């Protein structure tokens, strides 16, 4: 989505330019008074109404079927996979989705971590699962995967934690296991601190994993909401949740209100979206 900047000596002139360029239904995302070379101007940033409506729909995907009223019991648990780069917060996000009331906190949730390299860095996840009475399975190979699926069969939803996605990574074992799991949703967990020039590359790398949604994390670590708006636009994926802290039961929110409101600051601080 592209936001365009307009500047003039008075508001009427600027609005006329907006209407001429984007149409009478254009939405004003931001306006301010600026000084440039000793002169005072009115600056407005606007977006085509059709584009902003499309973006709002993108940020309000349908709820998972398991959360919809009157949903019938499925033959297998609803599966939500989390994929993304190192340091994105996938494991913490999995914990949040399992217990937060705005996610699957009212359902029987299980956690499944793919660990083909036997890295073994899951002590915190195991402790969390024990403290919150959650079923959890750490899977190293295909045989273990089938065992884990049987053990988690009584859950309403299973949240799948995966190894890191990297552009040059050649690890394929866990990808094969993920395909066998056939998740209903695959969320690209993406830290809001990521440089914009890397965002498209990482998304392209994750495309082969069947990514369906974006899930922005670490919003509490970015200096401005401008980063959030630009990153969401760059990824171009539906987004249901965002995270902004370390507390599993508290620091998760629906994505749309935060990302849409971020447009109010994004244009003045970062310029137009490409």
Coordinates of N, CA and C in Angstrom, one line a residue, residues 8 29 34 56 61-62 91 105 109 128 131 139 141 146 173 176 180 190 193 214 224 226 228 230 250 267:
X8 N 1.3 22.1 0.8 CA 0.8 23.4 0.2 C 0.8 24.5 1.3
X29 N -4.5 10.2 6.3 CA -3.9 9.4 7.3 C -3.2 10.2 8.4
X34 N 4.4 22.1 8.9 CA 5.8 22.0 8.8 C 6.5 23.3 8.4
X56 N -7.5 -3.0 5.7 CA -8.3 -3.3 6.9 C -8.8 -4.8 6.9
X61 N -8.6 -11.2 9.5 CA -8.9 -12.5 8.9 C -10.0 -13.2 9.7
X62 N -10.7 -14.1 9.1 CA -11.7 -14.9 9.9 C -11.1 -15.6 11.1
X91 N 8.9 -19.3 20.3 CA 8.6 -20.1 21.4 C 7.7 -19.3 22.4
X105 N -6.8 -19.5 24.8 CA -6.8 -19.7 26.3 C -8.0 -20.4 26.8
X109 N -5.2 -26.6 24.7 CA -4.2 -26.4 23.8 C -3.0 -27.3 24.1
X128 N 7.0 -24.2 31.4 CA 5.8 -23.4 31.1 C 4.6 -24.3 31.0
X131 N 3.6 -25.8 34.3 CA 3.0 -24.8 35.2 C 1.6 -24.5 34.8
X139 N 9.8 -33.1 19.4 CA 9.9 -34.1 18.3 C 11.2 -34.0 17.6
X141 N 12.3 -36.7 15.2 CA 12.3 -37.4 14.0 C 10.8 -37.8 13.6
X146 N 4.9 -39.1 14.9 CA 3.6 -39.9 14.9 C 3.2 -40.2 16.3
X173 N 14.9 -31.4 7.3 CA 14.2 -32.4 8.0 C 13.0 -31.9 8.7
X176 N 10.1 -31.2 6.3 CA 9.3 -32.4 5.9 C 8.3 -32.8 7.0
X180 N 4.1 -32.9 7.0 CA 3.4 -34.1 7.4 C 2.3 -33.6 8.4
X190 N 7.5 -12.5 13.1 CA 8.4 -11.5 12.6 C 8.6 -10.4 13.6
X193 N 11.4 -5.3 15.0 CA 12.7 -4.6 15.0 C 13.5 -5.0 13.7
X214 N 0.9 -13.2 9.0 CA 2.0 -12.6 9.7 C 1.7 -12.4 11.1
X224 N 9.3 3.5 17.3 CA 8.1 4.2 16.8 C 7.1 3.2 16.2
X226 N 5.8 3.6 13.5 CA 6.0 3.7 12.1 C 6.6 2.4 11.6
X228 N 6.1 -0.5 12.7 CA 5.1 -1.6 12.6 C 4.2 -1.5 11.4
X230 N 5.0 0.0 8.5 CA 5.7 -0.2 7.3 C 6.0 -1.7 7.1
X250 N -0.5 -11.9 29.0 CA -0.9 -10.5 28.9 C -0.5 -9.8 27.6
X267 N 3.7 8.0 8.2 CA 4.1 8.9 7.1 C 5.1 10.0 7.5

